[in-house]
Amino acid sequence: MNNLSIIPLQTGSPLQARLDVNVFSIIIILVAIIFVVGIIYAVSKVFTNYLNSPAYLEKKKNRPTSVKDLNELSNHCSLVKEEKDVLTLICRNHKTPNIKYIVRDYNTMYALFKEQFQIFDRGNDEVSKTHLFSLQKKVFKVFRQQALMKNSKNISVETIFTLTVAKGFHHKLKLTENNSEAMILSLPPSIKKEELPKSLEKVNFIFELEDGTPYNVETRVVRYQEGKDGENQMVVVHSDKVSPLQKREQARAELNLPCKFHSVKVAVEGSGKKEKINYIPSEKAYEGILEDISTGGCRLIATLPIKAEQHIFIDGPFNAKQNDQAVGTIVRTTKRSDGIYILHIKFIKIDVKVTNRIQAMVYKFDE
């Protein structure tokens, strides 16, 4: 029988040593990776907190507007080159801070637009005025998105309410007080007692927010009273039946000023590409009232039963200051119950200077 000898395992052999070194190295590497990841996470956390800190946001907000800022804003608002040029001019002339933040502040942007308009006005730059107004419209359309109003308690004092009492009859009532209990509206002298809704009767008004968004509010008359200065007032309850209406494409201003209008003869000269249409007003002028106006058209009150789809020449104070002229098409005629006619007119020929004057009045840039 052969004697088996046991050979003891020799610790500290080269193979074992290499195994120990490899394991140790792996542990060191893992610890190093964990350490590095931890450092990266800690640094990123600190950096993220800094980027979200009021101090960084304020610094970013107050830094000068860059070309990149202008390009991003232009793309966001779909500005054409001429509108972007006007925006660039505004930022350069007024050294505006980061425009991407300023643009969200309605009052600041309004002041910038108004001041730039006055610069263009002093230079009689009608083309740039036109681009300024289109720029303003696009910017406010994108950034002036107010939360929908849902209760009459949020309506600002001095807001004008339109009350339609009969076909074609519109009266303007001013909100003089809006307290926790009710709204108090001042009645215009033009409204007759028999036209007023009775106490406890439901009534609908149309009003507009500062940005021009129209709303309808359904409320109920509580009572009528006399104000401190002797004016007649209507007191109505608050309501949550407040609903937005479709906003007009062009901002409109109330005028109610006398004007004159003429019938128009259309004369066509030439043909093809050389064709030219001339609108020739008749010598006879008629009296009317320019009820309201926008750059796209107006409403005119007349005593004549003028049918729709006719051309008309209007001469009146389009900006409430100086007389201007325009040619329009009567889109619709409304006969009121008192026999007076309201002509709804769309302008088809109006000078750019005139449209700029209208917009300056609508946005109060000429004040």
CSV table of C-alpha atoms in Angstrom, one decimal:
chain,number,residue,atom,x,y,z
A,1,MET,CA,0.0,0.0,0.0
A,2,ASN,CA,1.5,3.3,-1.1
A,3,ASN,CA,1.7,5.9,1.5
A,4,LEU,CA,0.0,9.1,0.4
A,5,SER,CA,1.7,12.3,1.6
A,6,ILE,CA,-0.4,15.4,1.9
A,7,ILE,CA,1.2,18.5,0.6
A,8,PRO,CA,0.1,21.5,2.6
A,9,LEU,CA,-1.3,24.6,0.6
A,10,GLN,CA,1.3,27.2,0.7
A,11,THR,CA,-0.1,30.5,1.7
A,12,GLY,CA,1.6,33.5,0.2
A,13,SER,CA,2.0,31.8,-3.1
A,14,PRO,CA,2.4,34.1,-6.2
A,15,LEU,CA,-1.1,33.0,-7.5
A,16,GLN,CA,-2.8,33.8,-4.2
A,17,ALA,CA,-0.9,37.1,-4.0
A,18,ARG,CA,-2.1,38.1,-7.5
A,19,LEU,CA,-5.7,37.2,-6.5
A,20,ASP,CA,-5.5,39.3,-3.4
A,21,VAL,CA,-4.2,42.2,-5.3
A,22,ASN,CA,-6.9,42.0,-7.9
A,23,VAL,CA,-9.7,41.9,-5.4
A,24,PHE,CA,-8.2,44.8,-3.5
A,25,SER,CA,-7.8,46.8,-6.7
A,26,ILE,CA,-11.4,46.2,-7.6
A,27,ILE,CA,-12.6,47.4,-4.2
A,28,ILE,CA,-10.4,50.5,-4.5
A,29,ILE,CA,-11.8,51.2,-8.0
A,30,LEU,CA,-15.4,50.7,-6.8
A,31,VAL,CA,-14.8,53.1,-3.8
A,32,ALA,CA,-13.2,55.6,-6.2
A,33,ILE,CA,-16.2,55.4,-8.6
A,34,ILE,CA,-18.6,55.8,-5.8
A,35,PHE,CA,-16.6,58.7,-4.5
A,36,VAL,CA,-16.5,60.4,-7.9
A,37,VAL,CA,-20.2,59.8,-8.5
A,38,GLY,CA,-20.9,61.3,-5.1
A,39,ILE,CA,-18.8,64.3,-5.9
A,40,ILE,CA,-20.5,64.8,-9.3
A,41,TYR,CA,-24.0,64.4,-7.7
A,42,ALA,CA,-23.1,66.9,-4.9
A,43,VAL,CA,-21.7,69.4,-7.4
A,44,SER,CA,-24.7,69.0,-9.8
A,45,LYS,CA,-27.1,69.4,-6.8
A,46,VAL,CA,-25.4,72.6,-5.7
A,47,PHE,CA,-25.3,73.9,-9.4
A,48,THR,CA,-29.0,73.0,-9.9
A,49,ASN,CA,-29.9,74.8,-6.7
A,50,TYR,CA,-28.0,77.8,-7.8
A,51,LEU,CA,-29.7,77.8,-11.2
A,52,ASN,CA,-33.0,77.8,-9.4
A,53,SER,CA,-32.0,80.3,-6.8
A,54,PRO,CA,-33.6,83.8,-6.7
A,55,ALA,CA,-30.1,85.3,-7.0
A,56,TYR,CA,-29.3,83.5,-10.3
A,57,LEU,CA,-32.7,84.2,-11.8
A,58,GLU,CA,-32.4,87.9,-10.9
A,59,LYS,CA,-28.9,88.0,-12.4
A,60,LYS,CA,-30.2,86.2,-15.6
A,61,LYS,CA,-33.2,88.6,-15.7
A,62,ASN,CA,-31.0,91.7,-15.4
A,63,ARG,CA,-28.3,90.8,-17.9
A,64,PRO,CA,-28.4,92.6,-21.2
A,65,THR,CA,-30.5,91.2,-24.0
A,66,SER,CA,-28.4,89.0,-26.4
A,67,VAL,CA,-28.8,88.2,-30.0
A,68,LYS,CA,-29.8,84.7,-29.0
A,69,ASP,CA,-32.6,86.1,-26.7
A,70,LEU,CA,-33.9,88.1,-29.6
A,71,ASN,CA,-33.8,85.2,-32.0
A,72,GLU,CA,-35.6,82.9,-29.6
A,73,LEU,CA,-38.3,85.5,-28.9
A,74,SER,CA,-38.7,86.2,-32.5
A,75,ASN,CA,-39.3,82.5,-33.3
A,76,HIS,CA,-41.6,82.1,-30.4
A,77,CYS,CA,-43.8,85.0,-31.6
A,78,SER,CA,-43.4,84.2,-35.3
A,79,LEU,CA,-42.1,87.7,-36.0
A,80,VAL,CA,-41.2,88.8,-39.6
A,81,LYS,CA,-37.9,90.5,-40.3
A,82,GLU,CA,-39.3,94.0,-40.0
A,83,GLU,CA,-41.0,93.3,-36.6
A,84,LYS,CA,-37.8,91.7,-35.3
A,85,ASP,CA,-35.8,94.8,-36.5
A,86,VAL,CA,-38.2,97.1,-34.5
A,87,LEU,CA,-37.8,94.8,-31.4
A,88,THR,CA,-34.0,94.9,-31.8
A,89,LEU,CA,-34.2,98.7,-32.0
A,90,ILE,CA,-36.3,98.9,-28.8
A,91,CYS,CA,-33.8,96.8,-26.9
A,92,ARG,CA,-30.8,98.8,-28.2
A,93,ASN,CA,-32.3,102.2,-27.7
A,94,HIS,CA,-33.6,101.5,-24.2
A,95,LYS,CA,-30.8,99.1,-23.1
A,96,THR,CA,-33.4,96.6,-22.0
A,97,PRO,CA,-32.4,93.8,-19.7
A,98,ASN,CA,-33.1,90.2,-20.8
A,99,ILE,CA,-36.1,90.6,-23.1
A,100,LYS,CA,-37.3,87.1,-22.5
A,101,TYR,CA,-38.2,88.1,-19.0
A,102,ILE,CA,-39.3,91.7,-19.6
A,103,VAL,CA,-41.7,90.6,-22.3
A,104,ARG,CA,-43.9,88.9,-19.6
A,105,ASP,CA,-44.4,92.3,-17.9
A,106,TYR,CA,-47.3,94.0,-19.6
A,107,ASN,CA,-46.8,97.4,-18.1
A,108,THR,CA,-43.1,97.5,-18.9
A,109,MET,CA,-43.6,96.3,-22.5
A,110,TYR,CA,-46.5,98.8,-23.0
A,111,ALA,CA,-44.3,101.6,-21.9
A,112,LEU,CA,-41.5,100.5,-24.2
A,113,PHE,CA,-43.8,100.3,-27.2
A,114,LYS,CA,-45.4,103.7,-26.4
A,115,GLU,CA,-42.0,105.4,-26.1
A,116,GLN,CA,-40.7,103.8,-29.3
A,117,PHE,CA,-43.9,104.9,-31.1
A,118,GLN,CA,-43.4,108.5,-30.0
A,119,ILE,CA,-39.8,108.3,-31.4
A,120,PHE,CA,-41.2,107.1,-34.8
A,121,ASP,CA,-43.9,109.7,-34.6
A,122,ARG,CA,-41.4,112.5,-34.2
A,123,GLY,CA,-39.6,111.2,-37.3
A,124,ASN,CA,-42.8,110.8,-39.3
A,125,ASP,CA,-41.8,107.1,-39.9
A,126,GLU,CA,-45.2,105.7,-40.7
A,127,VAL,CA,-43.8,102.3,-42.0
A,128,SER,CA,-42.0,101.6,-38.8
A,129,LYS,CA,-45.1,102.6,-36.8
A,130,THR,CA,-47.0,99.9,-38.7
A,131,HIS,CA,-44.4,97.3,-37.9
A,132,LEU,CA,-44.4,98.4,-34.3
A,133,PHE,CA,-48.2,97.9,-34.0
A,134,SER,CA,-48.0,94.4,-35.6
A,135,LEU,CA,-45.1,93.5,-33.3
A,136,GLN,CA,-47.1,94.6,-30.2
A,137,LYS,CA,-50.1,92.6,-31.3
A,138,LYS,CA,-48.1,89.4,-31.7
A,139,VAL,CA,-46.2,89.8,-28.5
A,140,PHE,CA,-49.3,90.5,-26.4
A,141,LYS,CA,-51.1,87.7,-28.0
A,142,VAL,CA,-48.4,85.2,-26.9
A,143,PHE,CA,-47.6,86.6,-23.5
A,144,ARG,CA,-50.7,88.5,-22.4
A,145,GLN,CA,-52.7,85.3,-21.7
A,146,GLN,CA,-54.7,86.2,-18.6
A,147,ALA,CA,-56.5,83.5,-16.6
A,148,LEU,CA,-60.1,83.3,-17.6
A,149,MET,CA,-62.4,85.4,-15.4
A,150,LYS,CA,-65.0,83.3,-13.6
A,151,ASN,CA,-66.6,85.7,-11.2
A,152,SER,CA,-67.8,89.3,-11.4
A,153,LYS,CA,-66.0,90.2,-8.1
A,154,ASN,CA,-62.8,90.3,-10.2
A,155,ILE,CA,-64.0,93.0,-12.6
A,156,SER,CA,-62.0,96.3,-12.2
A,157,VAL,CA,-63.7,99.5,-11.3
A,158,GLU,CA,-64.1,101.9,-14.3
A,159,THR,CA,-64.8,99.0,-16.6
A,160,ILE,CA,-67.5,99.9,-19.2
A,161,PHE,CA,-70.5,97.6,-19.4
A,162,THR,CA,-72.6,97.5,-22.7
A,163,LEU,CA,-76.3,97.1,-22.2
A,164,THR,CA,-78.4,96.2,-25.3
A,165,VAL,CA,-82.0,97.2,-24.6
A,166,ALA,CA,-83.4,96.8,-28.0
A,167,LYS,CA,-82.3,96.0,-31.5
A,168,GLY,CA,-79.5,98.3,-32.3
A,169,PHE,CA,-79.7,100.2,-29.0
A,170,HIS,CA,-76.5,100.0,-26.9
A,171,HIS,CA,-76.0,102.0,-23.7
A,172,LYS,CA,-72.7,102.3,-21.8
A,173,LEU,CA,-72.7,101.9,-18.1
A,174,LYS,CA,-69.6,102.5,-16.0
A,175,LEU,CA,-68.7,100.3,-13.0
A,176,THR,CA,-68.2,102.9,-10.2
A,177,GLU,CA,-67.9,100.4,-7.3
A,178,ASN,CA,-67.3,96.7,-6.9
A,179,ASN,CA,-67.6,95.6,-3.3
A,180,SER,CA,-68.1,92.2,-1.7
A,181,GLU,CA,-71.9,92.4,-1.9
A,182,ALA,CA,-72.7,93.9,-5.3
A,183,MET,CA,-71.6,96.0,-8.3
A,184,ILE,CA,-72.8,99.6,-8.7
A,185,LEU,CA,-73.1,100.9,-12.3
A,186,SER,CA,-73.6,104.5,-13.3
A,187,LEU,CA,-76.4,105.1,-15.8
A,188,PRO,CA,-75.8,107.3,-18.9
A,189,PRO,CA,-78.2,110.2,-19.5
A,190,SER,CA,-79.1,108.6,-22.9
A,191,ILE,CA,-81.0,105.7,-21.3
A,192,LYS,CA,-84.7,106.0,-20.8
A,193,LYS,CA,-86.5,104.8,-17.7
A,194,GLU,CA,-88.8,102.5,-19.7
A,195,GLU,CA,-85.7,100.8,-21.3
A,196,LEU,CA,-84.3,99.8,-17.9
A,197,PRO,CA,-84.7,96.2,-16.7
A,198,LYS,CA,-87.0,96.0,-13.6
A,199,SER,CA,-85.7,95.2,-10.1
A,200,LEU,CA,-85.0,91.5,-9.6
A,201,GLU,CA,-85.0,91.0,-13.4
A,202,LYS,CA,-82.1,89.2,-15.0
A,203,VAL,CA,-79.8,91.3,-17.3
A,204,ASN,CA,-76.8,90.6,-19.6
A,205,PHE,CA,-73.8,92.9,-20.1
A,206,ILE,CA,-70.8,92.8,-22.4
A,207,PHE,CA,-67.5,94.1,-21.0
A,208,GLU,CA,-63.9,94.0,-22.0
A,209,LEU,CA,-60.7,93.3,-20.0
A,210,GLU,CA,-57.6,95.5,-20.3
A,211,ASP,CA,-56.2,93.3,-23.0
A,212,GLY,CA,-59.4,93.6,-25.1
A,213,THR,CA,-60.9,90.1,-24.3
A,214,PRO,CA,-64.7,90.5,-24.3
A,215,TYR,CA,-66.9,88.8,-21.8
A,216,ASN,CA,-70.6,88.3,-21.2
A,217,VAL,CA,-72.0,88.4,-17.6
A,218,GLU,CA,-75.5,87.4,-16.6
A,219,THR,CA,-76.6,89.1,-13.4
A,220,ARG,CA,-79.7,90.4,-11.7
A,221,VAL,CA,-80.8,93.9,-10.9
A,222,VAL,CA,-81.2,94.6,-7.1
A,223,ARG,CA,-82.4,98.1,-7.1
A,224,TYR,CA,-81.9,101.6,-8.5
A,225,GLN,CA,-80.5,104.5,-6.4
A,226,GLU,CA,-79.1,108.0,-6.6
A,227,GLY,CA,-75.3,108.4,-6.1
A,228,LYS,CA,-73.5,111.0,-4.0
A,229,ASP,CA,-73.1,113.3,-6.9
A,230,GLY,CA,-76.7,112.9,-8.0
A,231,GLU,CA,-76.1,110.4,-10.8
A,232,ASN,CA,-78.6,107.6,-11.3
A,233,GLN,CA,-77.1,104.1,-10.5
A,234,MET,CA,-78.1,100.5,-11.0
A,235,VAL,CA,-77.1,98.0,-8.3
A,236,VAL,CA,-76.6,94.4,-9.5
A,237,VAL,CA,-75.7,91.2,-7.7
A,238,HIS,CA,-72.4,89.3,-8.2
A,239,SER,CA,-72.5,86.4,-10.6
A,240,ASP,CA,-70.3,83.4,-11.6
A,241,LYS,CA,-72.1,83.3,-15.0
A,242,VAL,CA,-69.1,85.1,-16.7
A,243,SER,CA,-68.1,83.7,-20.1
A,244,PRO,CA,-65.5,84.9,-22.6
A,245,LEU,CA,-66.6,85.8,-26.1
A,246,GLN,CA,-64.6,85.7,-29.3
A,247,LYS,CA,-62.0,88.5,-29.4
A,248,ARG,CA,-62.1,91.0,-32.3
A,249,GLU,CA,-59.3,90.8,-34.8
A,250,GLN,CA,-58.7,94.5,-34.5
A,251,ALA,CA,-58.9,96.6,-31.4
A,252,ARG,CA,-61.9,99.0,-31.5
A,253,ALA,CA,-62.5,102.4,-29.8
A,254,GLU,CA,-65.8,104.1,-29.0
A,255,LEU,CA,-66.2,107.6,-30.6
A,256,ASN,CA,-69.8,108.8,-30.9
A,257,LEU,CA,-68.7,111.9,-32.8
A,258,PRO,CA,-70.4,113.6,-35.8
A,259,CYS,CA,-69.1,112.8,-39.3
A,260,LYS,CA,-70.1,113.2,-42.9
A,261,PHE,CA,-70.5,110.6,-45.6
A,262,HIS,CA,-70.9,110.4,-49.3
A,263,SER,CA,-72.1,107.9,-51.8
A,264,VAL,CA,-69.3,106.5,-54.1
A,265,LYS,CA,-68.9,105.9,-57.8
A,266,VAL,CA,-66.5,103.2,-58.8
A,267,ALA,CA,-64.5,103.9,-62.0
A,268,VAL,CA,-62.1,101.3,-63.5
A,269,GLU,CA,-59.1,102.5,-65.6
A,270,GLY,CA,-57.0,100.2,-67.8
A,271,SER,CA,-57.1,96.4,-67.8
A,272,GLY,CA,-55.0,93.5,-66.6
A,273,LYS,CA,-52.0,94.4,-64.6
A,274,LYS,CA,-52.5,98.1,-65.4
A,275,GLU,CA,-56.1,98.1,-64.1
A,276,LYS,CA,-56.7,100.8,-61.5
A,277,ILE,CA,-59.9,101.2,-59.4
A,278,ASN,CA,-60.9,104.8,-58.5
A,279,TYR,CA,-63.4,105.5,-55.8
A,280,ILE,CA,-65.1,108.9,-56.5
A,281,PRO,CA,-67.2,110.4,-53.7
A,282,SER,CA,-70.3,112.4,-54.7
A,283,GLU,CA,-70.5,116.1,-54.0
A,284,LYS,CA,-73.5,115.7,-51.7
A,285,ALA,CA,-72.6,115.0,-48.1
A,286,TYR,CA,-74.9,113.5,-45.4
A,287,GLU,CA,-74.6,113.9,-41.7
A,288,GLY,CA,-73.9,110.9,-39.5
A,289,ILE,CA,-72.5,109.7,-36.2
A,290,LEU,CA,-69.2,107.8,-36.1
A,291,GLU,CA,-70.1,105.3,-33.3
A,292,ASP,CA,-66.9,103.3,-33.1
A,293,ILE,CA,-63.8,102.5,-35.2
A,294,SER,CA,-60.9,100.2,-35.7
A,295,THR,CA,-58.3,99.9,-38.4
A,296,GLY,CA,-60.5,97.5,-40.2
A,297,GLY,CA,-63.8,99.4,-40.2
A,298,CYS,CA,-66.4,101.3,-38.3
A,299,ARG,CA,-70.0,101.7,-37.3
A,300,LEU,CA,-71.9,104.7,-38.5
A,301,ILE,CA,-75.3,105.9,-37.3
A,302,ALA,CA,-77.5,107.4,-40.1
A,303,THR,CA,-81.0,108.4,-40.8
A,304,LEU,CA,-81.0,107.1,-44.4
A,305,PRO,CA,-82.0,103.5,-45.3
A,306,ILE,CA,-78.8,102.6,-47.0
A,307,LYS,CA,-78.6,99.0,-48.2
A,308,ALA,CA,-75.6,96.7,-47.7
A,309,GLU,CA,-72.9,96.0,-50.3
A,310,GLN,CA,-72.6,99.7,-51.3
A,311,HIS,CA,-69.5,101.7,-51.2
A,312,ILE,CA,-69.3,104.7,-48.9
A,313,PHE,CA,-66.9,107.6,-48.4
A,314,ILE,CA,-66.5,108.7,-44.8
A,315,ASP,CA,-65.0,112.0,-43.5
A,316,GLY,CA,-64.7,112.3,-39.8
A,317,PRO,CA,-62.5,112.4,-36.6
A,318,PHE,CA,-61.2,108.9,-36.8
A,319,ASN,CA,-58.7,109.5,-33.9
A,320,ALA,CA,-61.1,111.8,-32.1
A,321,LYS,CA,-58.8,114.7,-32.9
A,322,GLN,CA,-58.5,115.5,-36.6
A,323,ASN,CA,-60.6,114.6,-39.6
A,324,ASP,CA,-59.5,111.8,-41.8
A,325,GLN,CA,-61.1,110.0,-44.8
A,326,ALA,CA,-61.6,106.4,-45.9
A,327,VAL,CA,-63.6,104.4,-48.4
A,328,GLY,CA,-65.5,101.4,-47.2
A,329,THR,CA,-68.1,98.8,-48.1
A,330,ILE,CA,-71.3,98.5,-46.1
A,331,VAL,CA,-71.3,95.0,-44.9
A,332,ARG,CA,-74.6,95.1,-43.0
A,333,THR,CA,-77.3,97.6,-42.1
A,334,THR,CA,-79.3,97.3,-38.9
A,335,LYS,CA,-82.5,99.3,-38.4
A,336,ARG,CA,-83.2,100.3,-34.8
A,337,SER,CA,-86.7,100.4,-33.3
A,338,ASP,CA,-86.6,104.2,-33.6
A,339,GLY,CA,-86.1,104.2,-37.3
A,340,ILE,CA,-82.4,105.0,-37.1
A,341,TYR,CA,-79.9,102.9,-39.2
A,342,ILE,CA,-76.5,101.5,-38.1
A,343,LEU,CA,-74.1,100.9,-40.9
A,344,HIS,CA,-71.5,98.3,-40.3
A,345,ILE,CA,-68.6,99.3,-42.6
A,346,LYS,CA,-65.4,97.5,-43.7
A,347,PHE,CA,-62.6,99.8,-45.0
A,348,ILE,CA,-61.3,99.0,-48.4
A,349,LYS,CA,-59.2,102.1,-49.0
A,350,ILE,CA,-57.5,103.9,-46.1
A,351,ASP,CA,-54.1,105.6,-45.8
A,352,VAL,CA,-51.5,104.0,-43.6
A,353,LYS,CA,-51.1,107.3,-41.7
A,354,VAL,CA,-54.8,107.1,-40.8
A,355,THR,CA,-54.6,103.5,-39.5
A,356,ASN,CA,-51.6,104.5,-37.4
A,357,ARG,CA,-53.5,107.4,-35.9
A,358,ILE,CA,-56.4,105.1,-35.1
A,359,GLN,CA,-54.1,102.6,-33.4
A,360,ALA,CA,-52.3,105.3,-31.5
A,361,MET,CA,-55.7,106.4,-30.2
A,362,VAL,CA,-56.9,102.9,-29.4
A,363,TYR,CA,-53.7,102.1,-27.4
A,364,LYS,CA,-53.5,105.6,-25.9
A,365,PHE,CA,-50.1,106.1,-27.5
A,366,ASP,CA,-51.0,109.7,-28.5
A,367,GLU,CA,-51.7,110.8,-24.9
